[in-house]
PDB file of C-alpha atoms and ligand atoms in Angstrom:
ATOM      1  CA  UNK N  22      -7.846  20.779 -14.543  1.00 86.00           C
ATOM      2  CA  UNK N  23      -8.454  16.961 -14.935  1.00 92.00           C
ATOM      3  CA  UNK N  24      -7.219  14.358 -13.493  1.00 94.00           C
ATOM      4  CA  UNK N  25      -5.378  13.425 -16.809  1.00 95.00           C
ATOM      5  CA  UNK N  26      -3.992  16.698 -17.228  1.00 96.00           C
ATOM      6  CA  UNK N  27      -2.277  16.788 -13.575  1.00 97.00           C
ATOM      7  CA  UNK N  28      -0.589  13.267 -13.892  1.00 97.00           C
ATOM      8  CA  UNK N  29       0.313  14.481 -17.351  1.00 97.00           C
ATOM      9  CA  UNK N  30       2.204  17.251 -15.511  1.00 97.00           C
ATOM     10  CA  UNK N  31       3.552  15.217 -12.631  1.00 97.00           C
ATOM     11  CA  UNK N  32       4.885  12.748 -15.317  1.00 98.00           C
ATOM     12  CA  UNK N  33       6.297  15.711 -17.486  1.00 97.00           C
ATOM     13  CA  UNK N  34       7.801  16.901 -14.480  1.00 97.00           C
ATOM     14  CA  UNK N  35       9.574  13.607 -13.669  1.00 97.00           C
ATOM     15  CA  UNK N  36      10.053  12.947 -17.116  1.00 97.00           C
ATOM     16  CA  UNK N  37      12.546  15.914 -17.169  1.00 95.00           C
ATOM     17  CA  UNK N  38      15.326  13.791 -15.892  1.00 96.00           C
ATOM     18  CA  UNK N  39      14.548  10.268 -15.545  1.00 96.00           C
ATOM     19  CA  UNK N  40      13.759   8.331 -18.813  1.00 96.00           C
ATOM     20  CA  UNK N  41      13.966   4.766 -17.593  1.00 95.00           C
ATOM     21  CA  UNK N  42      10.536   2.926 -17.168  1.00 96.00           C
ATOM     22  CA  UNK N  43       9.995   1.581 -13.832  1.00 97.00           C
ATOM     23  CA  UNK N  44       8.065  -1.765 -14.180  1.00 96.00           C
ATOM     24  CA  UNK N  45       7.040  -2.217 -10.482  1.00 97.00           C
ATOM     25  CA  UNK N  46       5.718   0.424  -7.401  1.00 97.00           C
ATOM     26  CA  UNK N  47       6.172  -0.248  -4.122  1.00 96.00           C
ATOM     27  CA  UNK N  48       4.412   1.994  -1.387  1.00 94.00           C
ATOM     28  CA  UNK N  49       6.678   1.826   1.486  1.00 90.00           C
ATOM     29  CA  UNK N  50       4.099   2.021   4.063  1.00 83.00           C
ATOM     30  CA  UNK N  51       4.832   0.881   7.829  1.00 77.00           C
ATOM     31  CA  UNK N  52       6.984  -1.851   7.885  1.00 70.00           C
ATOM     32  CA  UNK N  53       8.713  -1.691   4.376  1.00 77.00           C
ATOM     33  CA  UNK N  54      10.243   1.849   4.852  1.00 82.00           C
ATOM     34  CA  UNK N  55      13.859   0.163   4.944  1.00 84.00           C
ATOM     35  CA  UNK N  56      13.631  -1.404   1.895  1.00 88.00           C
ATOM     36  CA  UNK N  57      14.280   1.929   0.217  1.00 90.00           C
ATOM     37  CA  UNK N  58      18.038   1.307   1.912  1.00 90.00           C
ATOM     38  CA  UNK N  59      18.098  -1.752  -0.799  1.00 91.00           C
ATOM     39  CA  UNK N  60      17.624   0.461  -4.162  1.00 94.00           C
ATOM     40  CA  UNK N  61      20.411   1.354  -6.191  1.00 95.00           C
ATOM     41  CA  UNK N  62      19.112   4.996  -6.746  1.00 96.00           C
ATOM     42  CA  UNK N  63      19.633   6.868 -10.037  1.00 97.00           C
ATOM     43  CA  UNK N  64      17.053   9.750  -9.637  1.00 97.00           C
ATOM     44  CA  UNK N  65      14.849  10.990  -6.585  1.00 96.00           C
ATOM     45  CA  UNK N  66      12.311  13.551  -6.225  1.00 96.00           C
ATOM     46  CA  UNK N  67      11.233  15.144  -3.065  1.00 93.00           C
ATOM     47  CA  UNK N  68       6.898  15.150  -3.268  1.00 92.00           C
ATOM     48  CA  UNK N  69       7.377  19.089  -3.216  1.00 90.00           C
ATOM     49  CA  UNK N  70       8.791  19.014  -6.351  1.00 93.00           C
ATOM     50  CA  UNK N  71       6.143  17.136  -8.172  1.00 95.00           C
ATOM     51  CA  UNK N  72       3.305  18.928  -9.838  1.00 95.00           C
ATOM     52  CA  UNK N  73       0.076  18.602  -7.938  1.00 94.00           C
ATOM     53  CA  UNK N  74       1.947  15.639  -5.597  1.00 92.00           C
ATOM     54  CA  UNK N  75       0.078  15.566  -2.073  1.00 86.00           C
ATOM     55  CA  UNK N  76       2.454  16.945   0.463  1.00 79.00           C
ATOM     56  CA  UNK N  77       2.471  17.337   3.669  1.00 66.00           C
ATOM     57  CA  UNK N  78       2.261  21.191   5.620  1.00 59.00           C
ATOM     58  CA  UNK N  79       4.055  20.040   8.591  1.00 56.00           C
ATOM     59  CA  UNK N  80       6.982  18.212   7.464  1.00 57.00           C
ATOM     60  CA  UNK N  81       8.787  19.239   4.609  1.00 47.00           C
ATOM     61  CA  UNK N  82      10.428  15.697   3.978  1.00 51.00           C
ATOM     62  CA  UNK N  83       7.569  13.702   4.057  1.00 66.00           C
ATOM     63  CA  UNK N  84       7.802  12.317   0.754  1.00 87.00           C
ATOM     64  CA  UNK N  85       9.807  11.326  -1.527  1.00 91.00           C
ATOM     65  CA  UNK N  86       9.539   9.716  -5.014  1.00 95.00           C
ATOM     66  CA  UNK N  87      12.659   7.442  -5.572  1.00 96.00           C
ATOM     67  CA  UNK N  88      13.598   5.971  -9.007  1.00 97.00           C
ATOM     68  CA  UNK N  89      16.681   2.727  -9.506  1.00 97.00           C
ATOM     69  CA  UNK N  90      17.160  -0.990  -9.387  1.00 96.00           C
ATOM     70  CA  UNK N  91      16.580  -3.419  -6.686  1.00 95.00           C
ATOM     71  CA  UNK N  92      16.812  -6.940  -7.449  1.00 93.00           C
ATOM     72  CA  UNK N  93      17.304  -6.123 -10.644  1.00 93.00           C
ATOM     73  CA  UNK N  94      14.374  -4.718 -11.225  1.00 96.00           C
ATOM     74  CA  UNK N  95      13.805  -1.082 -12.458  1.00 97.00           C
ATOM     75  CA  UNK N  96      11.876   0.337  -9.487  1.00 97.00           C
ATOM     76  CA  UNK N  97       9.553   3.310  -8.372  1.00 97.00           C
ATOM     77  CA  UNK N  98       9.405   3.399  -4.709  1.00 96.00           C
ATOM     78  CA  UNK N  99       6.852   5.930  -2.902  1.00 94.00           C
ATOM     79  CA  UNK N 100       8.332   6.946   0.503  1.00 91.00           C
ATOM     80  CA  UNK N 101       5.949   8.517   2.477  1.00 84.00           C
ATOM     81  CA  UNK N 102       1.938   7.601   1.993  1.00 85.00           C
ATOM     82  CA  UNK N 103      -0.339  10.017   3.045  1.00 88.00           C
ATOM     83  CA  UNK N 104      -3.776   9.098   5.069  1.00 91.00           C
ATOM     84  CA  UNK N 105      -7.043   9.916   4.664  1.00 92.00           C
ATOM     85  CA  UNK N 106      -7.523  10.411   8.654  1.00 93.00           C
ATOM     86  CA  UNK N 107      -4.632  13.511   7.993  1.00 90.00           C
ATOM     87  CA  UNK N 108      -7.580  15.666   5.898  1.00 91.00           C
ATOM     88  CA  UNK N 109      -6.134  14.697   2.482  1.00 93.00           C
ATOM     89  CA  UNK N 110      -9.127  13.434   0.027  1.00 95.00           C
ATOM     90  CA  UNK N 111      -8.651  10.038  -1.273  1.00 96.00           C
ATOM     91  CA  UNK N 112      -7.971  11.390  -4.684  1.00 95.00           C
ATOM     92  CA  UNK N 113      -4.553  13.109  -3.633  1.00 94.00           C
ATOM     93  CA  UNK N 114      -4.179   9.903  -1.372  1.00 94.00           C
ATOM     94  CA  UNK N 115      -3.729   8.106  -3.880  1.00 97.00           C
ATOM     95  CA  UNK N 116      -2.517  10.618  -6.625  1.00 96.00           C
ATOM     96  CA  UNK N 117       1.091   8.790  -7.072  1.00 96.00           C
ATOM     97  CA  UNK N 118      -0.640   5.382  -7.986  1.00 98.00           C
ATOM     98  CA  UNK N 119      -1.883   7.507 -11.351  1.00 98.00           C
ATOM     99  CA  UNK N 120       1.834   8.665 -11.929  1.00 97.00           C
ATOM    100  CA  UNK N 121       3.423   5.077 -11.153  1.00 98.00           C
ATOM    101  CA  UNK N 122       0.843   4.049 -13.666  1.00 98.00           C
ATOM    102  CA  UNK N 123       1.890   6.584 -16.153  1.00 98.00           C
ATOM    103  CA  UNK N 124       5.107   6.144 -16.197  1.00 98.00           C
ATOM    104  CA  UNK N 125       4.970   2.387 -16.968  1.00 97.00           C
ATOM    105  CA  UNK N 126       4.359   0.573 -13.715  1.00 98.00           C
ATOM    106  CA  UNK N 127       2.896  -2.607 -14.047  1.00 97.00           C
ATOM    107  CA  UNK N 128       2.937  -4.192 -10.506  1.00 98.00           C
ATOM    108  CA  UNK N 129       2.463  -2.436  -7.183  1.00 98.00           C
ATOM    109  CA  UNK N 130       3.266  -3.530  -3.944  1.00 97.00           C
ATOM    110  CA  UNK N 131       1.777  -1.951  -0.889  1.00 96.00           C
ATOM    111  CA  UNK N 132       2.229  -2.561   2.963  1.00 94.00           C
ATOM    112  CA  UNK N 133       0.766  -1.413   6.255  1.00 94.00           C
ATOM    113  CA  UNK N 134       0.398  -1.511  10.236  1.00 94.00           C
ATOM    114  CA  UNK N 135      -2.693  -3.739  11.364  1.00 96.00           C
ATOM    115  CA  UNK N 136      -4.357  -4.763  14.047  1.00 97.00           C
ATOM    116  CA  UNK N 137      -5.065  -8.770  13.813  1.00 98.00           C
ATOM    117  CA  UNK N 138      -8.417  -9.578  14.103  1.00 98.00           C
ATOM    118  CA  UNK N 139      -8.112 -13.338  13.568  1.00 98.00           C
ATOM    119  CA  UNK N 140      -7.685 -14.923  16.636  1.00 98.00           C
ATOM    120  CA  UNK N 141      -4.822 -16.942  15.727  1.00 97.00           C
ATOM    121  CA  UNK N 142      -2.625 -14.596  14.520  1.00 98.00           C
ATOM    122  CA  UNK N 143      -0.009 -12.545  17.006  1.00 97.00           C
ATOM    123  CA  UNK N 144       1.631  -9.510  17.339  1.00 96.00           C
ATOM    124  CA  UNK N 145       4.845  -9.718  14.894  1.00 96.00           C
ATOM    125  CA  UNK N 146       3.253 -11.930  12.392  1.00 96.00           C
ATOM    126  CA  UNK N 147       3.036 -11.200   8.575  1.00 96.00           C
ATOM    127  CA  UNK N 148      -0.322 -11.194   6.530  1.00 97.00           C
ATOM    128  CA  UNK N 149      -0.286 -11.722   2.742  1.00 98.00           C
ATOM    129  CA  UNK N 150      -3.713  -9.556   1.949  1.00 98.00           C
ATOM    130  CA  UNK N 151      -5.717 -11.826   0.016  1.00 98.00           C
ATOM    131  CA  UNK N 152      -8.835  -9.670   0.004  1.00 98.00           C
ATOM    132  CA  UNK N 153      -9.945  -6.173   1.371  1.00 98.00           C
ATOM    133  CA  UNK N 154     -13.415  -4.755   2.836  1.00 98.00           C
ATOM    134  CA  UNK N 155     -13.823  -0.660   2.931  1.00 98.00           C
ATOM    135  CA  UNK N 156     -15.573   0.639   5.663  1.00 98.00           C
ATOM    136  CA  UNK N 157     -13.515   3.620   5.144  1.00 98.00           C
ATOM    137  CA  UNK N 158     -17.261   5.669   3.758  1.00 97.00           C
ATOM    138  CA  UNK N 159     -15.646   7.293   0.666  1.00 97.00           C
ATOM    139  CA  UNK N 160     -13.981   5.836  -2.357  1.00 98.00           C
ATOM    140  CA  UNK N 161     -11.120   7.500  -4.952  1.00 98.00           C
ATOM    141  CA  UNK N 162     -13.515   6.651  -7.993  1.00 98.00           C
ATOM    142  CA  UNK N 163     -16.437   8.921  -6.948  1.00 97.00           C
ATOM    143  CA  UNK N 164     -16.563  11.538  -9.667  1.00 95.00           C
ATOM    144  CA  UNK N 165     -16.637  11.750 -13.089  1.00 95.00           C
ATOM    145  CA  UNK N 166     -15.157   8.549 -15.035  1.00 96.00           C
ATOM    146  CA  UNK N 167     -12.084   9.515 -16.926  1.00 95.00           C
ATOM    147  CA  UNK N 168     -12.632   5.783 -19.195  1.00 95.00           C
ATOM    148  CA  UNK N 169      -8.859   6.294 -20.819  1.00 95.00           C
ATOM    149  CA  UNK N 170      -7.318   6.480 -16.688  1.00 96.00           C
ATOM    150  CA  UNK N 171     -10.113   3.377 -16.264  1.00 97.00           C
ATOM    151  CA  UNK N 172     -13.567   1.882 -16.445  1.00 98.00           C
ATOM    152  CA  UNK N 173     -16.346   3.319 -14.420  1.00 98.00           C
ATOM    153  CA  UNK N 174     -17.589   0.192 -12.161  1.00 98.00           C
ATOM    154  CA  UNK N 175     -14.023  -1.924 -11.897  1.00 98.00           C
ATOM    155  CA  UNK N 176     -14.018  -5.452 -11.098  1.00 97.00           C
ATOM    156  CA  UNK N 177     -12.739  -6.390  -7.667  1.00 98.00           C
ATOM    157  CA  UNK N 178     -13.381 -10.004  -7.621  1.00 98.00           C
ATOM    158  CA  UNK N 179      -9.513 -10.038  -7.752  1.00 98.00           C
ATOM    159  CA  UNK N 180      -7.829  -7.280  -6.357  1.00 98.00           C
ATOM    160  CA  UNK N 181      -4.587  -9.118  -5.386  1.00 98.00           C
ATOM    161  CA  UNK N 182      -2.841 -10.933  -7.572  1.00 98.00           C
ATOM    162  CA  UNK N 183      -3.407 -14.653  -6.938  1.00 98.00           C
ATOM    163  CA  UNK N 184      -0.127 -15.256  -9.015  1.00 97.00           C
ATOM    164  CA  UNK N 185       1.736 -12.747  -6.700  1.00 98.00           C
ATOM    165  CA  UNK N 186      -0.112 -14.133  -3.741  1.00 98.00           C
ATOM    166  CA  UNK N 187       1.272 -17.488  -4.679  1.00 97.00           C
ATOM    167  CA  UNK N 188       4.960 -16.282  -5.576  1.00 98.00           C
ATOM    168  CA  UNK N 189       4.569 -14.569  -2.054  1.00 98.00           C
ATOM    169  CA  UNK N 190       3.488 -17.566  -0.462  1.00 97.00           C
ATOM    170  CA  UNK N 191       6.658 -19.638  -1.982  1.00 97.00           C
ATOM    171  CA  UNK N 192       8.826 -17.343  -1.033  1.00 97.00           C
ATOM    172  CA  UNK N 193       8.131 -17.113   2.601  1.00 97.00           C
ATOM    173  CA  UNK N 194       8.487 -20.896   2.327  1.00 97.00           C
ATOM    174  CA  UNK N 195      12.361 -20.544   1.527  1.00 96.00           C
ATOM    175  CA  UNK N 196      12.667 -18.269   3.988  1.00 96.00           C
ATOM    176  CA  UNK N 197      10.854 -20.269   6.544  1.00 96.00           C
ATOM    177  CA  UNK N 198       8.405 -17.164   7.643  1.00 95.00           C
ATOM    178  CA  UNK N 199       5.249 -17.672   8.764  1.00 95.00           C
ATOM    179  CA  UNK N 200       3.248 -15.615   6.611  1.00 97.00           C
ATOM    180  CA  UNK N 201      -0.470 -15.665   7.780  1.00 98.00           C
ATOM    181  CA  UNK N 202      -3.133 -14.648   4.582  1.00 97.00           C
ATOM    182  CA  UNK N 203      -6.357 -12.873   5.554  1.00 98.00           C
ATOM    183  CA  UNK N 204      -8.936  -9.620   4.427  1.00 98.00           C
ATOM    184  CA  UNK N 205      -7.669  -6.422   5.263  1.00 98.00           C
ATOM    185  CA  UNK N 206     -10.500  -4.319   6.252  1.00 98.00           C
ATOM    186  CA  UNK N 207      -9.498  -0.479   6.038  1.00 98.00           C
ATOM    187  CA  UNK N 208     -11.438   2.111   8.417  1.00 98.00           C
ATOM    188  CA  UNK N 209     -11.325   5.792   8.449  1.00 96.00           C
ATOM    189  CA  UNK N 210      -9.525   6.599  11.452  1.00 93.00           C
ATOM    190  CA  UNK N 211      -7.881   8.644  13.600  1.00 94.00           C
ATOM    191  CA  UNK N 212      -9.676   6.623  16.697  1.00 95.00           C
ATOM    192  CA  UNK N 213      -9.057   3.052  17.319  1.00 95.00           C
ATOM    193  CA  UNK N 214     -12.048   0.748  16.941  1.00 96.00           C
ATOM    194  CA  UNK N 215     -14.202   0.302  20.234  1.00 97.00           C
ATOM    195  CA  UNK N 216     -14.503  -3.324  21.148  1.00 97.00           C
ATOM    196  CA  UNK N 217     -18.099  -3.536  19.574  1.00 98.00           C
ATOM    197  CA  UNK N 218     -16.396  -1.871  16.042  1.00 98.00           C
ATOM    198  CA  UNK N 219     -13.630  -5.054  16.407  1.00 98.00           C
ATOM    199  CA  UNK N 220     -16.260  -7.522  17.048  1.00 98.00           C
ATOM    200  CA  UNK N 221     -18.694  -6.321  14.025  1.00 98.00           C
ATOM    201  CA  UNK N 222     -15.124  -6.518  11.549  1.00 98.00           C
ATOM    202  CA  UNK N 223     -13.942 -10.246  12.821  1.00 98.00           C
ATOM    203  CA  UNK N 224     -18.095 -11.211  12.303  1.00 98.00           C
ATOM    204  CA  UNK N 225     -18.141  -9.563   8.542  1.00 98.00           C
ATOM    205  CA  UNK N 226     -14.871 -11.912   8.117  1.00 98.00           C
ATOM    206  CA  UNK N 227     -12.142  -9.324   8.160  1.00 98.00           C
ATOM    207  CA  UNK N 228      -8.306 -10.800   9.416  1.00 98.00           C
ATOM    208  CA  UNK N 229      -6.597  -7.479  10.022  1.00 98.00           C
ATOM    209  CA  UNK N 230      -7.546  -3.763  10.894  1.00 98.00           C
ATOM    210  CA  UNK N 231      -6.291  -0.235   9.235  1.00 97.00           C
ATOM    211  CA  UNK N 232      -6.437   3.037   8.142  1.00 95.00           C
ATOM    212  CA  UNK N 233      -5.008   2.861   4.793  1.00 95.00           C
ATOM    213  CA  UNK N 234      -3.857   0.977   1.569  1.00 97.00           C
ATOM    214  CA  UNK N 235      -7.526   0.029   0.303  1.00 98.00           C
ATOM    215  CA  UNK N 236      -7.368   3.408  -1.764  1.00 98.00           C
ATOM    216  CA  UNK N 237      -4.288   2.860  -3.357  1.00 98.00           C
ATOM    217  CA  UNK N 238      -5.324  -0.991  -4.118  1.00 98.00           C
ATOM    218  CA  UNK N 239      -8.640   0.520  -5.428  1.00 98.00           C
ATOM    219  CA  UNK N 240      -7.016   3.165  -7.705  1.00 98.00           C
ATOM    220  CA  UNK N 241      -4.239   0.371  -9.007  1.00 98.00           C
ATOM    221  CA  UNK N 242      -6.881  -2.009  -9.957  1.00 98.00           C
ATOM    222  CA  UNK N 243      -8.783   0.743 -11.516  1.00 98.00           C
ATOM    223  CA  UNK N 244      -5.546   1.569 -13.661  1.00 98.00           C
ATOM    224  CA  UNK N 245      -5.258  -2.128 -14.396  1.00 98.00           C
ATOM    225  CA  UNK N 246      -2.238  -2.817 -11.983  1.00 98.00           C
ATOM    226  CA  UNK N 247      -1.622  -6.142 -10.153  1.00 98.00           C
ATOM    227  CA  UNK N 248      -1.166  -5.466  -6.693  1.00 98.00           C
ATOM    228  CA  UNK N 249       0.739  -7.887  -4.098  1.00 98.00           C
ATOM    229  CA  UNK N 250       0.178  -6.281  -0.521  1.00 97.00           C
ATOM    230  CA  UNK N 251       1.351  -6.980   3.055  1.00 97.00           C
ATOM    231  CA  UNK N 252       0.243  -6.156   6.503  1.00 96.00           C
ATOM    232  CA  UNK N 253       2.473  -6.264   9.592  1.00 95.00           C
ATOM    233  CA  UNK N 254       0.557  -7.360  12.896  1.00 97.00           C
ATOM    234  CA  UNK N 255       1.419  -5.153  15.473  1.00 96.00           C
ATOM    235  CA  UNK N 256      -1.281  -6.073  17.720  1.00 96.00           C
ATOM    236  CA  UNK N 257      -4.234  -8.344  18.671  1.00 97.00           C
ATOM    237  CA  UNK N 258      -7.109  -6.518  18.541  1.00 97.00           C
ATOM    238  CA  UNK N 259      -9.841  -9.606  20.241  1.00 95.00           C
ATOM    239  CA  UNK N 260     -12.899  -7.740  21.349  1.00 95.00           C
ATOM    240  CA  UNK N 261     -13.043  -9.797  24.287  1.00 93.00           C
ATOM    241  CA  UNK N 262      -9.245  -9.764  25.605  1.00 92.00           C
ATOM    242  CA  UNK N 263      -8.342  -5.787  24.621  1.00 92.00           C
ATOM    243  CA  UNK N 264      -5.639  -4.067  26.182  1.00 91.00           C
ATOM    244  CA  UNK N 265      -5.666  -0.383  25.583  1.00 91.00           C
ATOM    245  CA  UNK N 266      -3.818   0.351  22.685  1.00 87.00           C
ATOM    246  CA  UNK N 267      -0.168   1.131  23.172  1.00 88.00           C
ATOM    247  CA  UNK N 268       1.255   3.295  19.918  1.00 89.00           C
ATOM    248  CA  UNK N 269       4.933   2.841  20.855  1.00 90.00           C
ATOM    249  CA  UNK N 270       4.473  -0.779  21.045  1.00 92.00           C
ATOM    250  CA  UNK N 271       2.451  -0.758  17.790  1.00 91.00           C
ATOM    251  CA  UNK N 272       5.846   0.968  16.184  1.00 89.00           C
ATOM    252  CA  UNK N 273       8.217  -1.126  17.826  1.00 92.00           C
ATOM    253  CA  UNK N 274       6.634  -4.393  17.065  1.00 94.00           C
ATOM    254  CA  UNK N 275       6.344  -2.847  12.965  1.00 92.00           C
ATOM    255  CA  UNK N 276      10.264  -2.115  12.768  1.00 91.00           C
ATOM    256  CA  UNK N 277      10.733  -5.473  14.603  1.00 93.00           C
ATOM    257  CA  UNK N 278       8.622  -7.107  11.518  1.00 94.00           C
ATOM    258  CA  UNK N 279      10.587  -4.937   8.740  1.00 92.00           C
ATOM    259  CA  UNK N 280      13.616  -7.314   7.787  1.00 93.00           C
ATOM    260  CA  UNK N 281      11.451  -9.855   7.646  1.00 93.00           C
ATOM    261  CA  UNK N 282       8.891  -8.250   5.166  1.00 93.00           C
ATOM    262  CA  UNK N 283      11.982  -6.425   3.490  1.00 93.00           C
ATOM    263  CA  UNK N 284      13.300  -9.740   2.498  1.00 94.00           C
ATOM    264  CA  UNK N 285      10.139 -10.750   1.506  1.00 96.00           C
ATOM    265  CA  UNK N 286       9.583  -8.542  -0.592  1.00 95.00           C
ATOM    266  CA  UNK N 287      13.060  -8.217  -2.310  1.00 95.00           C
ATOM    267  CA  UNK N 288      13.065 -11.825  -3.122  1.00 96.00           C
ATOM    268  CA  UNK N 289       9.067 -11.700  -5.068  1.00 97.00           C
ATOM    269  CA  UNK N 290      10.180  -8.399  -6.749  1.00 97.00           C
ATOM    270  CA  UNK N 291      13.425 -10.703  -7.976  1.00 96.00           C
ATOM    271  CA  UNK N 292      11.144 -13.311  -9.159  1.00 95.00           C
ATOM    272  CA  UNK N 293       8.206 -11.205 -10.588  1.00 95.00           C
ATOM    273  CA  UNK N 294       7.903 -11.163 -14.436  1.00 85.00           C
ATOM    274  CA  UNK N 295       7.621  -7.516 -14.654  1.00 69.00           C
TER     275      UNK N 295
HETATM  276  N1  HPA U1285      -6.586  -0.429  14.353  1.00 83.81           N
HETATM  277  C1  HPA U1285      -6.213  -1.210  15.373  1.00 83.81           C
HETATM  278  N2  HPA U1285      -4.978  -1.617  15.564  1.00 83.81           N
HETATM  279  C2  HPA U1285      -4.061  -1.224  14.689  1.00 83.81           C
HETATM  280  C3  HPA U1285      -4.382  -0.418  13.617  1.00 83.81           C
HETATM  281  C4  HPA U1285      -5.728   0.009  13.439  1.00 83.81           C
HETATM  282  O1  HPA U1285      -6.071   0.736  12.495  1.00 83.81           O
HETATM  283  N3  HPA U1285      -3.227  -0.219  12.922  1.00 83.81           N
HETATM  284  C5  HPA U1285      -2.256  -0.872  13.565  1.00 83.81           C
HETATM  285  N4  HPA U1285      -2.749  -1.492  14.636  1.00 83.81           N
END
């Protein structure tokens, strides 16, 4: 079965009960997973449920499709992302960016854990991503073309909005939060970089380190989305000052970081056109 047919079934599936049209995604990746506390919910849908949905063997609630209004804006929020580094392929990665699509999305908004590369950013800072690099070695679009889900070679010379970028930008202003801007580089994972690996991303001009989110953004922009996307710093990865990494601080610092990007991100999706 094509790719067509399966979103054709997710949406179908979906479709069953929900009829509204969602005009704008958000991935709730680290750091926006509260914001789901903010949606008036009308209809949700455990991953499970959801034809050909990527889901996850180990935990049976690790994902979860919800549907209703936040700012008043009709909303489809994806709670729980999936990672390449987990053995999923990038096409079931990023599988719910195709059914957002379908079922009317017009703006996605994505988040994730980073390591800063940029000297002058800290632990606990925000980054507006202005601009990705994959090193990640593989890429959702390699197959055959389906030219009705998108074109063949997409153009990335602007795969963030600069009009969300800018609405982001404003907004932190009001709220008087620093909101750094820098190139999220995305690499495969599960290992943290080496010091040389750090060194080589801050040289090819990358701000912030991950494992994720350059999929999705590919996929939206291949669907013709506009995508607004955030990272939260949890730590400063400086090739020349490293401290081993320290995954419970990494979490702590990313919840400490989520009201802050949760506001954020309520007030653009109150102010975004669609
Ligand atoms: N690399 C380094 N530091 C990080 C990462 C990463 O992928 N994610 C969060 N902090």
């Amino acid at each position: 079965m094509g790719l067509k047919e399966q979103v054709r079934e997710a949406v179908d599936a979906i479709r069953g009960s929900y009829s509204d049209t969602p005009n704008i995604g958000i991935e709730l990746g680290t750091g926006l997973g509260m914001l789901v506390e903010h949606i008036q919910v009308t209809h949700r849908f455990s991953y499970a449920e959801i034809p050909h949905f990527p889901t996850s063997t180990v935990d049976s609630h690790a994902g979860e499709l919800v549907f209703g209004t936040l700012s008043g804006k009709s909303v489809m929020a994806m709670a729980g992302r999936f990672h390449a580094y987990e053995g999923y392929s990038l096409q079931q990665v990023t599988f719910p960016i195709r059914v957002a699509k379908a079922l009317g999305v017009k703006s996605l908004i994505v988040s994730n854990a980073a390591g800063g590369l940029n000297p002058q950013f800290a632990a606990g800072d925000l980054m507006l991503i202005t601009d990705h690099i994959n090193l990640m070695g593989d890429n959702p679009l390699i197959g055959p073309n389906d030219d009705e889900l998108g074109p063949r070679y997409p153009d990335m010379s602007e795969p963030y909005s600069k009009q969300l970028v800018e609405l982001a930008e404003k907004v932190a202003l009001t709220q008087g939060v620093r909101l750094q801007r820098g190139v999220y580089v995305a690499c495969p994972g599960p290992s943290l970089e080496t010091r040389a690996e750090y060194r080589f991303m801050r040289t090819i001009g990358a701000d912030a380190v991950g494992m994720s989110t350059v999929p999705e953004v590919i996929v939206a922009v291949h669907a013709g989305l506009k995508v607004l996307g955030f990272s939260a710093i949890t730590d400063e990865c400086l090739p020349d000052a490293l401290k081993a990494a320290d995954i419970e601080a990494i979490i702590a610092v990313a919840n400490r970081i989520e009201p802050k990007l949760t506001a954020i991100v309520a007030a653009c999706i109150e102010q975004m056109e669609t």
